[in-house]
Short mmCIF file of C-alpha atoms in Angstrom, two decimals:
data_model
loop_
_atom_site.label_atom_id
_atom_site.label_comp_id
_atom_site.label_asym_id
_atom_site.label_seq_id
_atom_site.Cartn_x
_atom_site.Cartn_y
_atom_site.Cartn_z
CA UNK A 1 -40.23 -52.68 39.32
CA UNK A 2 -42.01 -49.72 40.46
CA UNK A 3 -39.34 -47.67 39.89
CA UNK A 4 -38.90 -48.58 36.41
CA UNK A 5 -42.69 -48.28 35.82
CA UNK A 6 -42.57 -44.91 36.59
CA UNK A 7 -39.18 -44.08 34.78
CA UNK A 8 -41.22 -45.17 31.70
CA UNK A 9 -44.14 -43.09 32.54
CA UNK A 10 -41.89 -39.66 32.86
CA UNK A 11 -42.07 -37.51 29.50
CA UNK A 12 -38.86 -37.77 27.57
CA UNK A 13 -37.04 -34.61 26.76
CA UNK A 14 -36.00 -34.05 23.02
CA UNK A 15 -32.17 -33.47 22.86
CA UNK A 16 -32.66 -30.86 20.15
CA UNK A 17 -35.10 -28.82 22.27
CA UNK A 18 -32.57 -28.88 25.16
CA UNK A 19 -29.92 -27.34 22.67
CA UNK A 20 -32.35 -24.98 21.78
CA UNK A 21 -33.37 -23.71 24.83
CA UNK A 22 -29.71 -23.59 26.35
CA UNK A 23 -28.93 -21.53 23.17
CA UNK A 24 -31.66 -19.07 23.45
CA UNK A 25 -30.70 -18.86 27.18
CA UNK A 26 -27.09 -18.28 26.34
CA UNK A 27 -28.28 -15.54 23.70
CA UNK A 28 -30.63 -13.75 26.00
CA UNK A 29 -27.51 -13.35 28.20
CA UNK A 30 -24.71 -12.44 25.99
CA UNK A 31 -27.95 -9.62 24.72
CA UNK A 32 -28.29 -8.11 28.05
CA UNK A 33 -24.68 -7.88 28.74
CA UNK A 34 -24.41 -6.37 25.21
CA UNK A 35 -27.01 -3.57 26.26
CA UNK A 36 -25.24 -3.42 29.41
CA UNK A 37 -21.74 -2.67 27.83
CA UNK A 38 -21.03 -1.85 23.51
CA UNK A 39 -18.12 -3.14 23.60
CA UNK A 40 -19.43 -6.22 23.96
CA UNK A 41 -21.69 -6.10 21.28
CA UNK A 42 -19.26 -4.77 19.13
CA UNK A 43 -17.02 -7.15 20.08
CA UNK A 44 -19.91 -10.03 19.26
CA UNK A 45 -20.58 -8.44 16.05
CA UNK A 46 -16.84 -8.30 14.93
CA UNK A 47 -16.65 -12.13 16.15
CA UNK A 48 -19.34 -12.78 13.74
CA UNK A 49 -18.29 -10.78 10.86
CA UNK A 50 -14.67 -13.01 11.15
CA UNK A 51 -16.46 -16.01 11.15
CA UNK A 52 -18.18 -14.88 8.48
CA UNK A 53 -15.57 -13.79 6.34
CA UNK A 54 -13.37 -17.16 6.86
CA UNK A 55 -16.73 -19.13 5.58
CA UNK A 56 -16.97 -17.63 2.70
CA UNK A 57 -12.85 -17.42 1.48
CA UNK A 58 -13.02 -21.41 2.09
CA UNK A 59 -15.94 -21.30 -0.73
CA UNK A 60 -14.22 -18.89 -2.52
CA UNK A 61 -10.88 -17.96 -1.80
CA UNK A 62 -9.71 -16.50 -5.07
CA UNK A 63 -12.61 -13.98 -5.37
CA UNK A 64 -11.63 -13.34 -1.25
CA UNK A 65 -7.83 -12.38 -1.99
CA UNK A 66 -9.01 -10.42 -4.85
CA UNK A 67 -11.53 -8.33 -2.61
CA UNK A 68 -8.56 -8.00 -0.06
CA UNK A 69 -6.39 -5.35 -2.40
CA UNK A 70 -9.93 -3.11 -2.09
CA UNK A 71 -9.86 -3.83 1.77
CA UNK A 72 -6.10 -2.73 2.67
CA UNK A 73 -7.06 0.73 0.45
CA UNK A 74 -10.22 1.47 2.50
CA UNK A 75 -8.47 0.55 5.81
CA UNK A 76 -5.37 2.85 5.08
CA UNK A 77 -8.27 5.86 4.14
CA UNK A 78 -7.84 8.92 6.35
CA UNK A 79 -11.39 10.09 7.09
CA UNK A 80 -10.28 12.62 9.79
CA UNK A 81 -7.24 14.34 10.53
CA UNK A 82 -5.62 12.67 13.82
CA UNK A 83 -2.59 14.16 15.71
CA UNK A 84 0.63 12.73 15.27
CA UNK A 85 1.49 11.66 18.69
CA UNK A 86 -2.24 10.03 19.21
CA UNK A 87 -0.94 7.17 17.86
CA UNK A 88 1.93 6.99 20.30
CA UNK A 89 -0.38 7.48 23.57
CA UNK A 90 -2.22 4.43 22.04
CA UNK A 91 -5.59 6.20 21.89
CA UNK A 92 -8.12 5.07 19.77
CA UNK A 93 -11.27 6.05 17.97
CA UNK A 94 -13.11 4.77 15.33
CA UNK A 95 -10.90 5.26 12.40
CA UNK A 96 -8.32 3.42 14.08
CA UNK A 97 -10.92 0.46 15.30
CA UNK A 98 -12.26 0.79 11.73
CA UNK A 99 -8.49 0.15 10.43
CA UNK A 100 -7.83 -2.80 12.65
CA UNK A 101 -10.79 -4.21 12.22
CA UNK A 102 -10.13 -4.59 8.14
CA UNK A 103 -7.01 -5.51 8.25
CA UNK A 104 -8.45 -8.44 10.89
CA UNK A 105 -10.75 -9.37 8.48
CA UNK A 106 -7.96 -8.84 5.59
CA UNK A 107 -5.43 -11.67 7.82
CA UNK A 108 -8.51 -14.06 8.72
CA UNK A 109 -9.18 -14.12 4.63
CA UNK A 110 -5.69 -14.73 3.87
CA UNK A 111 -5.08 -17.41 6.05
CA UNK A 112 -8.31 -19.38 5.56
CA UNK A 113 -7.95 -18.57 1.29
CA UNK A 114 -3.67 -20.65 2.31
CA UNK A 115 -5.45 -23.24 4.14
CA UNK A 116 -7.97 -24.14 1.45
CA UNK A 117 -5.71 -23.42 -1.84
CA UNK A 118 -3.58 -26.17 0.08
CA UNK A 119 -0.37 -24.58 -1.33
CA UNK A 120 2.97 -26.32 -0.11
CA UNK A 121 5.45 -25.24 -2.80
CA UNK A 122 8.81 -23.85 -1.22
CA UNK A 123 9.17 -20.16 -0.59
CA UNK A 124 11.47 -18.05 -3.47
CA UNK A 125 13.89 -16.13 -2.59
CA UNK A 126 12.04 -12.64 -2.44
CA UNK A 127 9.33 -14.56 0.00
CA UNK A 128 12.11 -15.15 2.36
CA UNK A 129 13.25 -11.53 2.08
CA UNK A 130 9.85 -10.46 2.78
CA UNK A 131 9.80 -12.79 5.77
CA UNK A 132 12.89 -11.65 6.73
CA UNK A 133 11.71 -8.55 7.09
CA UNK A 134 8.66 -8.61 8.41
CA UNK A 135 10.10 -11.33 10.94
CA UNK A 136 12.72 -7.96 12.18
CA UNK A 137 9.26 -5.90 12.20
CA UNK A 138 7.90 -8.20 14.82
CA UNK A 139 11.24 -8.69 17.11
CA UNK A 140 11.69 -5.11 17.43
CA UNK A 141 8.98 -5.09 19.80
CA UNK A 142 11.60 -6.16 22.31
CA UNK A 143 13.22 -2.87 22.09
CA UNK A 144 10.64 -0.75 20.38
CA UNK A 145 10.67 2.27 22.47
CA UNK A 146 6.27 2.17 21.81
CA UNK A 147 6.40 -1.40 21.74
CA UNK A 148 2.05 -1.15 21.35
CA UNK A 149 2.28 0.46 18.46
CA UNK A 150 5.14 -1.68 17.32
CA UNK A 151 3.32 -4.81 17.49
CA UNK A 152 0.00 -3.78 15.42
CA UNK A 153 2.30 -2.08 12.61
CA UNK A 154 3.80 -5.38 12.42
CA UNK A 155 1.12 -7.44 12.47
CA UNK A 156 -0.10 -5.46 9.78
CA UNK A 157 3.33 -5.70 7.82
CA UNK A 158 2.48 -10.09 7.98
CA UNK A 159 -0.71 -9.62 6.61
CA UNK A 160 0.30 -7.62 3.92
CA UNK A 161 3.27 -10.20 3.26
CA UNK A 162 1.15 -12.76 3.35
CA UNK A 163 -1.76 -11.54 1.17
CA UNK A 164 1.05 -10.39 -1.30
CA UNK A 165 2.29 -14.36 -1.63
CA UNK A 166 -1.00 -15.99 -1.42
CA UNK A 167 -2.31 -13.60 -4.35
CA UNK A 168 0.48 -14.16 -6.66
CA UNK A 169 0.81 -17.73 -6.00
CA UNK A 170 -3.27 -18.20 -6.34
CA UNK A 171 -4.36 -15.83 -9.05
CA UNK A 172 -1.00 -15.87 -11.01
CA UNK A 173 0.94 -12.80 -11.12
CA UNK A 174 -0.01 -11.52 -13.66
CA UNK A 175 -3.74 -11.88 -12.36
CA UNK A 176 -2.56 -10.60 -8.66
CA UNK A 177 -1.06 -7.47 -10.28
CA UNK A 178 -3.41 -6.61 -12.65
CA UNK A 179 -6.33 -7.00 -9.44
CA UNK A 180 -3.97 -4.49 -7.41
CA UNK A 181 -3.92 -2.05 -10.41
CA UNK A 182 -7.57 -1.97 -11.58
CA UNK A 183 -8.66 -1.97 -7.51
CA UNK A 184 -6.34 1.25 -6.70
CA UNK A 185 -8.43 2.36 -9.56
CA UNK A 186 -12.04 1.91 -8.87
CA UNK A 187 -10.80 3.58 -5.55
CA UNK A 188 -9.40 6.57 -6.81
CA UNK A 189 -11.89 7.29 -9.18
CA UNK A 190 -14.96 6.00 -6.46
CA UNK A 191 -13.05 8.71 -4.22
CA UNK A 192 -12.58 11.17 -6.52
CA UNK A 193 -16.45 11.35 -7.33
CA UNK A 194 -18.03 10.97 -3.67
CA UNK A 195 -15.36 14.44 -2.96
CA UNK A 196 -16.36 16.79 -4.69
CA UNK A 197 -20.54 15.70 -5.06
CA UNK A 198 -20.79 15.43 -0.89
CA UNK A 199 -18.73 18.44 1.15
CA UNK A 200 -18.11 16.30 4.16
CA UNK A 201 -15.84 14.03 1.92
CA UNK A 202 -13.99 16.61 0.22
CA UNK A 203 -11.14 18.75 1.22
CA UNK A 204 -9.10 20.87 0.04
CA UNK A 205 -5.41 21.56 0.88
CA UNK A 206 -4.70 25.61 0.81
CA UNK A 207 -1.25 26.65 1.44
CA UNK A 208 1.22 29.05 -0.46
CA UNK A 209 -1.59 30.21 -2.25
CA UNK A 210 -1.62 26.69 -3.77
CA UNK A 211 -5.13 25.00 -4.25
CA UNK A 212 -4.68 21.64 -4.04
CA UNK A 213 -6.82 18.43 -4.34
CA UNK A 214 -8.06 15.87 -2.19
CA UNK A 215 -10.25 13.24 -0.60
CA UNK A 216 -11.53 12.93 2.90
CA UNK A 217 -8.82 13.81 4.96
CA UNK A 218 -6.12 12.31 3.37
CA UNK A 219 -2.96 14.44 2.26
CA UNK A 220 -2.76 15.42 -1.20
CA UNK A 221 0.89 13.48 -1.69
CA UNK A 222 -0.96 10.23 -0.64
CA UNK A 223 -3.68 10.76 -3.34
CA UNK A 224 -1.53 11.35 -5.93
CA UNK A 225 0.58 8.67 -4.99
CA UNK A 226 -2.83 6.68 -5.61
CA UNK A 227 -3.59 8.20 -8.64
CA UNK A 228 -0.50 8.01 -10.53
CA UNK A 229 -0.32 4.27 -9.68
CA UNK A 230 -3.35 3.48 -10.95
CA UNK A 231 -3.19 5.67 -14.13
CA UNK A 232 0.07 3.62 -14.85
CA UNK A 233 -1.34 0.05 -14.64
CA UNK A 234 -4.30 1.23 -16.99
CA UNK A 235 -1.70 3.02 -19.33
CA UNK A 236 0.23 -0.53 -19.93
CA UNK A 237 -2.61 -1.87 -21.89
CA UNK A 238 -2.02 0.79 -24.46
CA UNK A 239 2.08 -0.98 -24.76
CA UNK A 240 0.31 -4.27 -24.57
CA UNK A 241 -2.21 -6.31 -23.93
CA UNK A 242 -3.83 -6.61 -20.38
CA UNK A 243 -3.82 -9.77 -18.50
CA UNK A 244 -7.61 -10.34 -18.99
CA UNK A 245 -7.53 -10.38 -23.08
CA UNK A 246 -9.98 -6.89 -23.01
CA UNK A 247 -8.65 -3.44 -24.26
CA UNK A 248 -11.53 -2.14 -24.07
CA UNK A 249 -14.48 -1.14 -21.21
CA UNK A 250 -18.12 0.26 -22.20
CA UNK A 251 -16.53 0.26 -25.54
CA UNK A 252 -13.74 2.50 -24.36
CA UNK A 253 -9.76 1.23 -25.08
CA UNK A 254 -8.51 0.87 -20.99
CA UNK A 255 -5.62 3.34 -21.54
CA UNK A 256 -7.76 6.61 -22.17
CA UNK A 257 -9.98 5.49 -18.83
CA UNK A 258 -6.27 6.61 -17.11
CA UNK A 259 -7.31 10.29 -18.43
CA UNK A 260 -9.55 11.54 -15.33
CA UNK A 261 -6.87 9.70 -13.19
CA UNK A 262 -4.22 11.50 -14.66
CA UNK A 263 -6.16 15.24 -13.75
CA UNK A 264 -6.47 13.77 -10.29
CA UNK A 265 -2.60 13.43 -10.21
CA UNK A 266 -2.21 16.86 -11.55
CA UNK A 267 -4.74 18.63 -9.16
CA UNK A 268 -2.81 17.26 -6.56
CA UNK A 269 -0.16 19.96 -7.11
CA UNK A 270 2.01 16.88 -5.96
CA UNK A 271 5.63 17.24 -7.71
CA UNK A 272 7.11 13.67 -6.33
CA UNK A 273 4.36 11.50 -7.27
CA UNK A 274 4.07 13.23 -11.23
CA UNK A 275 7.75 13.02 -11.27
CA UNK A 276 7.56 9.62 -10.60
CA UNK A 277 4.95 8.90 -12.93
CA UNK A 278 6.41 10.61 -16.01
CA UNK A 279 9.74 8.45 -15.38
CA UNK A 280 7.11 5.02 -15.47
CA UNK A 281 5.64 6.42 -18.58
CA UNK A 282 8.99 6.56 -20.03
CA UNK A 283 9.97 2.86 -18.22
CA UNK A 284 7.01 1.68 -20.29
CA UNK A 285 7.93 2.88 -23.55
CA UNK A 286 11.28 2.30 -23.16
CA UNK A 287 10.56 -1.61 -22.53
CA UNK A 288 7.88 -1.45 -25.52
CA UNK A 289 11.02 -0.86 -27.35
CA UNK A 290 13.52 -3.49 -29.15
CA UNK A 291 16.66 -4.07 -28.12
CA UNK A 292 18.18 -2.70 -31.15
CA UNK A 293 16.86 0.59 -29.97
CA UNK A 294 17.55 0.07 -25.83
CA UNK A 295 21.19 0.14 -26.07
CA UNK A 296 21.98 2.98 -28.38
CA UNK A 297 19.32 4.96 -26.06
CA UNK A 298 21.01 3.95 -22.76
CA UNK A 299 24.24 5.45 -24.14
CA UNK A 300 22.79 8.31 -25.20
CA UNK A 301 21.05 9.13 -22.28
CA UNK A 302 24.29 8.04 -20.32
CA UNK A 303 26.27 10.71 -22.35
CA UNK A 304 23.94 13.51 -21.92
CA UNK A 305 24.07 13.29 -18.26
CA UNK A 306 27.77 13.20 -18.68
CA UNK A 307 27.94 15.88 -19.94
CA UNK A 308 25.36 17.87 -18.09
CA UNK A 309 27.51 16.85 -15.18
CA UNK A 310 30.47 17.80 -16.53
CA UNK A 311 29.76 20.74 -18.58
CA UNK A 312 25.85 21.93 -17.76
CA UNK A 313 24.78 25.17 -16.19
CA UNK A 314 24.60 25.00 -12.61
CA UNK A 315 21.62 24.31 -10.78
CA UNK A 316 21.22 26.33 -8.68
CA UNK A 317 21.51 29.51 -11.06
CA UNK A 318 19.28 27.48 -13.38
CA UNK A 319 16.46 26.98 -10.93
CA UNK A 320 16.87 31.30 -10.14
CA UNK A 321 16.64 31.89 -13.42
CA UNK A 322 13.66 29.40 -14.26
CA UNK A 323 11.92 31.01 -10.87
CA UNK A 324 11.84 34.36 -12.59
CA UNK A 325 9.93 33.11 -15.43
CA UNK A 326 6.29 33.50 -15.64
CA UNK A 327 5.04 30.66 -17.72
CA UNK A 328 2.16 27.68 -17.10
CA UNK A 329 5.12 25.13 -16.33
CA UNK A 330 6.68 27.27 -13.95
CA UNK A 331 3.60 27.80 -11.64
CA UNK A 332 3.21 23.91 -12.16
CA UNK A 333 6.83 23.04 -11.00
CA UNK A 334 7.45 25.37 -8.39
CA UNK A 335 3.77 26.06 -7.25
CA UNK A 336 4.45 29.32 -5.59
CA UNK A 337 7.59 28.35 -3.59
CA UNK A 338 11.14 29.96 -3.59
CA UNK A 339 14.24 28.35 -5.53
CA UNK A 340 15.59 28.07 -2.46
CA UNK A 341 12.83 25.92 -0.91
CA UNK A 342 12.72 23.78 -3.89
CA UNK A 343 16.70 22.87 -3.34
CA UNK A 344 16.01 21.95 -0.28
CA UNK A 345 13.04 19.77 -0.54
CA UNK A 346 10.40 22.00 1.22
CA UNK A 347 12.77 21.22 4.34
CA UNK A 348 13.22 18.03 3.70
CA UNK A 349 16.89 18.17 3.48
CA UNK A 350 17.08 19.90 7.33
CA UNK A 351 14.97 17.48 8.59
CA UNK A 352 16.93 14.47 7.72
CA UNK A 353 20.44 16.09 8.52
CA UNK A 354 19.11 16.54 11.86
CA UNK A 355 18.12 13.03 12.06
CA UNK A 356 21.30 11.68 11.25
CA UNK A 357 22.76 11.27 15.00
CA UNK A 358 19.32 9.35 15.86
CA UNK A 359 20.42 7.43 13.25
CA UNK A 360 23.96 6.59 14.69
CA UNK A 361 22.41 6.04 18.36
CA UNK A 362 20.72 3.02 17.07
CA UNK A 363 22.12 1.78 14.08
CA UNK A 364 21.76 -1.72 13.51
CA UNK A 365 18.12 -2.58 14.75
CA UNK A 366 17.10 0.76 15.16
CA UNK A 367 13.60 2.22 17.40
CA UNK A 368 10.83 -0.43 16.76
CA UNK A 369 9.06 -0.58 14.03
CA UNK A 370 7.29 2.69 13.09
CA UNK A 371 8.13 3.43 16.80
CA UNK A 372 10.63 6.56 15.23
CA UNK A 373 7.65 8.85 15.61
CA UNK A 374 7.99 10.01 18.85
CA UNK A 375 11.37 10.95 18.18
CA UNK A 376 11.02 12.33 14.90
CA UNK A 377 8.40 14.64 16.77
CA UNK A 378 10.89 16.24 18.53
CA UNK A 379 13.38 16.83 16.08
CA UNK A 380 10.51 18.84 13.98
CA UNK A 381 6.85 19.08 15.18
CA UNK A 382 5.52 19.02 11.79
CA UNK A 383 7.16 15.39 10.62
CA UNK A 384 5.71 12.21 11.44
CA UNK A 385 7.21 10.58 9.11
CA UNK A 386 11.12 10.96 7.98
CA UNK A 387 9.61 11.84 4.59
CA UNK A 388 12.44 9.30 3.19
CA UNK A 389 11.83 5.32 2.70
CA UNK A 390 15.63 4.85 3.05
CA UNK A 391 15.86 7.07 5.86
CA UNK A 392 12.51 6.16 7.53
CA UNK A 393 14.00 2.34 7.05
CA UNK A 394 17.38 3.05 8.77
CA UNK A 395 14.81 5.29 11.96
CA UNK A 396 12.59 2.23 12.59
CA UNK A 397 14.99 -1.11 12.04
CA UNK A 398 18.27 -0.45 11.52
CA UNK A 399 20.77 -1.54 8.70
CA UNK A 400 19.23 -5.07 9.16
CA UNK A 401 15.57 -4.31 8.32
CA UNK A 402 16.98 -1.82 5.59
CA UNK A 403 19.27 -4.47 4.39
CA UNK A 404 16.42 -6.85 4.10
CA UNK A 405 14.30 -4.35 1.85
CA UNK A 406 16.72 -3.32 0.18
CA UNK A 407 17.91 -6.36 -1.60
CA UNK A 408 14.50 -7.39 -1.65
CA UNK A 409 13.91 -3.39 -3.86
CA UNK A 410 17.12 -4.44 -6.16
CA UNK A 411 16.44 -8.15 -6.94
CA UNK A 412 13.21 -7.31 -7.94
CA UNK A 413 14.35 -4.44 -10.15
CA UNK A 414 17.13 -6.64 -11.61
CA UNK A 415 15.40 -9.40 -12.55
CA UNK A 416 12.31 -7.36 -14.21
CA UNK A 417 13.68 -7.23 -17.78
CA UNK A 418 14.33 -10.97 -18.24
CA UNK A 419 12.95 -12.17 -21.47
CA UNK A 420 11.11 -14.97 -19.69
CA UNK A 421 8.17 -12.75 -18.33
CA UNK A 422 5.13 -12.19 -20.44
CA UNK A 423 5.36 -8.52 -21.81
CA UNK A 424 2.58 -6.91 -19.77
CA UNK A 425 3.85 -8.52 -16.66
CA UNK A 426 7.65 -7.17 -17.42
CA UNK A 427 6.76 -3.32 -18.15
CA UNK A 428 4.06 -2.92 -15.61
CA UNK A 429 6.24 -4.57 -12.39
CA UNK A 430 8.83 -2.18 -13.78
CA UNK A 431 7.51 0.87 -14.49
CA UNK A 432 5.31 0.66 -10.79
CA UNK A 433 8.31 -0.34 -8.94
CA UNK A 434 10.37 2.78 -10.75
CA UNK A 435 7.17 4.86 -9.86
CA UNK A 436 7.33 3.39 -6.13
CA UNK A 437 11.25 4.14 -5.93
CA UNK A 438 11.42 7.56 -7.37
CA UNK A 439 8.50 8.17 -5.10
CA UNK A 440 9.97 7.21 -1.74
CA UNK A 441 13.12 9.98 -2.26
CA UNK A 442 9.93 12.74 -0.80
CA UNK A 443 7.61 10.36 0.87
CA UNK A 444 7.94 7.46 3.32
CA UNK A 445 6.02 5.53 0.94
CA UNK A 446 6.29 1.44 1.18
CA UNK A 447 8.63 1.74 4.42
CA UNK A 448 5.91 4.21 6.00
CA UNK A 449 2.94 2.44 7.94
CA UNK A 450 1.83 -0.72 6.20
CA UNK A 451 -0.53 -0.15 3.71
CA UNK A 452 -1.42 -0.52 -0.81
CA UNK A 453 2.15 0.73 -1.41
CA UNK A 454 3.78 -2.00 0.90
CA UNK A 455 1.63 -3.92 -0.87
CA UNK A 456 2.10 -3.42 -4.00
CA UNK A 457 5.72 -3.27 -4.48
CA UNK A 458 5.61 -6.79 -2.54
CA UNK A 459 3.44 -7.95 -5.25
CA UNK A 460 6.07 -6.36 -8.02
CA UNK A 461 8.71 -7.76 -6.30
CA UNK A 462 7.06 -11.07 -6.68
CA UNK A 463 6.03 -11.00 -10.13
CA UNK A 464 9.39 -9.75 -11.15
CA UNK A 465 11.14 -13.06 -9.96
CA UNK A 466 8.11 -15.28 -10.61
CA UNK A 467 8.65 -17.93 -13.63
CA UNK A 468 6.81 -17.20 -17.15
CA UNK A 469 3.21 -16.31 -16.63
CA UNK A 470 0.42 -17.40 -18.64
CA UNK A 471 -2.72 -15.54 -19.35
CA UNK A 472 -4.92 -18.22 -19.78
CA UNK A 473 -4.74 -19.31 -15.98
CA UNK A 474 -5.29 -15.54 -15.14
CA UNK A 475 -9.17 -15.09 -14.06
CA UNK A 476 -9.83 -11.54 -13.16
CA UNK A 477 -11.93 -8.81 -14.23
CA UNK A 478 -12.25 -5.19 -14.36
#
């Protein structure tokens, strides 16, 4: 009795203020081990951020996966020039942190945006493809010969494959590509204006006596690659009518906003990427065309290069004699180099000659994933990349990953001109995917590390197959 007496007597302790002085305990600790060691704290802070990011695309996941297209083209921003090989020794800095940690935040979105759309329809063909693919990415760590680097690369291939699916499936696709073009560019021109008003984000590219433009550190290809992708999704309004019903922004038609991004293109001094982007103007006006007019214009174009084949002056004399010439054109096309260097591709041509018995020592599942480097190194100091998507492909996985991308490339590009796509859907897919194709012949481009251009063509590839797409479901803004 006395002992109950006195158990009655004793103060009772408040559950909550246990909770909430084992909490403040457990933060006082994790705080001094923090100021003890940053990579704790940064560590905490990234934990945080994640959780904070997965809160809010369970609230809003469409508004998330459209933020996620502006994520993957900060992460793959080159704000300092890094040496080729750092990447195989594994060092890191805080670019590279910077980089993984957005594309962490990019995969946490996507996943948590799937688990609340509740989608459960069956994948398409070109989902398995992409699968496919970047199932072979993640296997080839097993023989990767930098098996490190291997596995982020393809961890960042699934969360580009991913994000790809869950935007098209969740915004539409016409929504998903329409957010991919006007994001590249806000970018570009965001980029573009923060060069050349602050000197520590501008620089410019000097070689050949060539003055050539660019942002941060990245290389002058990359941002007209950029550029020219994003002045052709804002040119397709002027064939037809954007996804979001407006031609027009601060009373200005969308098409002539392309202007400044076109004279980024063509500061660039980058041949490939306005080569590429003159052929998708012409892939959009020749889809704004009828049929009537296609097929007598296929034949005629067929015929000319029949006979310029056939019966044309030869190239090489051609290119002498259009070396000698001093005209504006000129300077633009061969920008101070020789004929000589031209026919071979500034090198290009060398470069993957002598990677062709690399090639044959691995040929069916090739180095690892991006894991060619190291090789590629050795062959010529100066290439990182193969400067090739086809032969970059075969380098990292083999004929089987090239096999996968490949038919995953020419589905998409065959089924882009059915009737059953809406019109702006049809000649933007097209003309980007013929932009992203011509592209990789000089550039490693969507096979290259993951990053927009993966992205994007995924996201062609996608809407290209997808079934007729309605503009009234599509919910996105400029």
């Amino acid at each position: 009795m006395m002992l109950v007496d006195a158990a009655r007597r004793s103060p009772r302790i408040d559950p909550q203020l246990a909770w909430t002085a084992a909490g403040i305990a457990m933060l006082a600790a994790v705080g001094y081990a923090g100021a003890a060691d940053l990579r704790i704290s940064a560590a905490l802070v990234g934990g945080v951020a994640l959780v904070a990011v997965a809160a809010v695309s369970y609230q809003r996941p469409r508004t998330m996966l459209a933020a996620c297209f502006s994520v993957v083209l900060v992460a793959g921003t080159k704000f300092r020039l890094r040496q080729a090989s750092d990447s195989l020794d594994g060092s890191l800095d805080a670019q590279i942190l910077f980089e993984l940690g957005l594309f962490a935040a990019a995969g946490v979105a996507v996943l948590v945006c799937w688990i609340a759309a509740g989608d459960r329809r069956r994948p398409t063909i070109i989902e398995v493809l992409m699968g496919g693919y970047a199932g072979i990415a993640l296997l080839s760590t097993l023989w990767s010969a930098s098996p490190v680097l291997t596995l982020v690369r393809a961890a960042q291939l699934l969360v580009v494959s991913g994000m790809a699916i869950a935007a098209v499936r969740m915004l539409t696709p016409a929504g998903a590509l329409w957010t991919a073009c006007t994001s590249v560019a806000l970018y570009a021109i965001a980029c573009s204006v923060i060069g050349p008003t602050f000197p520590w984000a501008s620089e410019f590219a000097d070689a050949s006596d060539r003055v050539r433009f660019a942002w941060f550190s990245a290389h002058p290809i990359a941002v007209g690659t950029l550029a020219g992708i994003a002045a052709l999704g804002l040119l397709s309004t002027a064939f037809w009518t954007s996804p979001h019903r407006r031609n027009r922004l601060l009373g200005i038609p969308l098409a002539w906003h392309a202007t400044p991004l076109v004279v980024i293109l063509v500061l660039t001094n980058s041949r490939g990427p306005l080569l590429a982007f003159i052929a998708g103007v012409c892939t959009l006006a020749f889809l704004r065309l009828p049929w009537s007019a296609r097929i007598p214009l296929v034949f005629i174009a067929a015929a000319s290069s029949l006979v310029m084949v056939v019966a044309g002056p030869n190239l090489q004399e051609w290119l002498f004699s259009a070396y000698m010439q001093d005209s504006a054109m000129n300077h633009l096309f061969f920008q101070g180099q020789s004929a000589e260097g031209l026919l071979g591709l500034n090198g290009r041509l060398d470069l993957w000659t002598d990677l062709a018995p690399v090639m044959a020592e691995h040929p069916v599942l090739g180095s690892g994933y991006q894991a060619s480097r190291a090789t590629l190194l050795d062959v010529a100091s100066w290439a990182g990349y193969a400067h090739n998507a086809l032969v970059q492909s075969l380098l990292d996985l083999g004929i089987a990953g090239t096999v996968a991308l490949g038919l995953l490339v020419a589905i998409a590009l065959s089924a882009v001109v059915r009737s059953s796509l809406a019109p702006w859907l049809r000649g933007t897919s097209a003309a980007l995917m013929v932009f992203l194709v011509l592209n990789s012949v000089g550039t490693e481009s969507f096979a290259g590390a993951p990053g927009f251009e993966t992205l994007l063509l995924f996201v062609c590839a996608l809407c290209a197959t997808s079934g007729p797409s309605s503009f009234s479901r599509t919910r996105v803004t400029l």
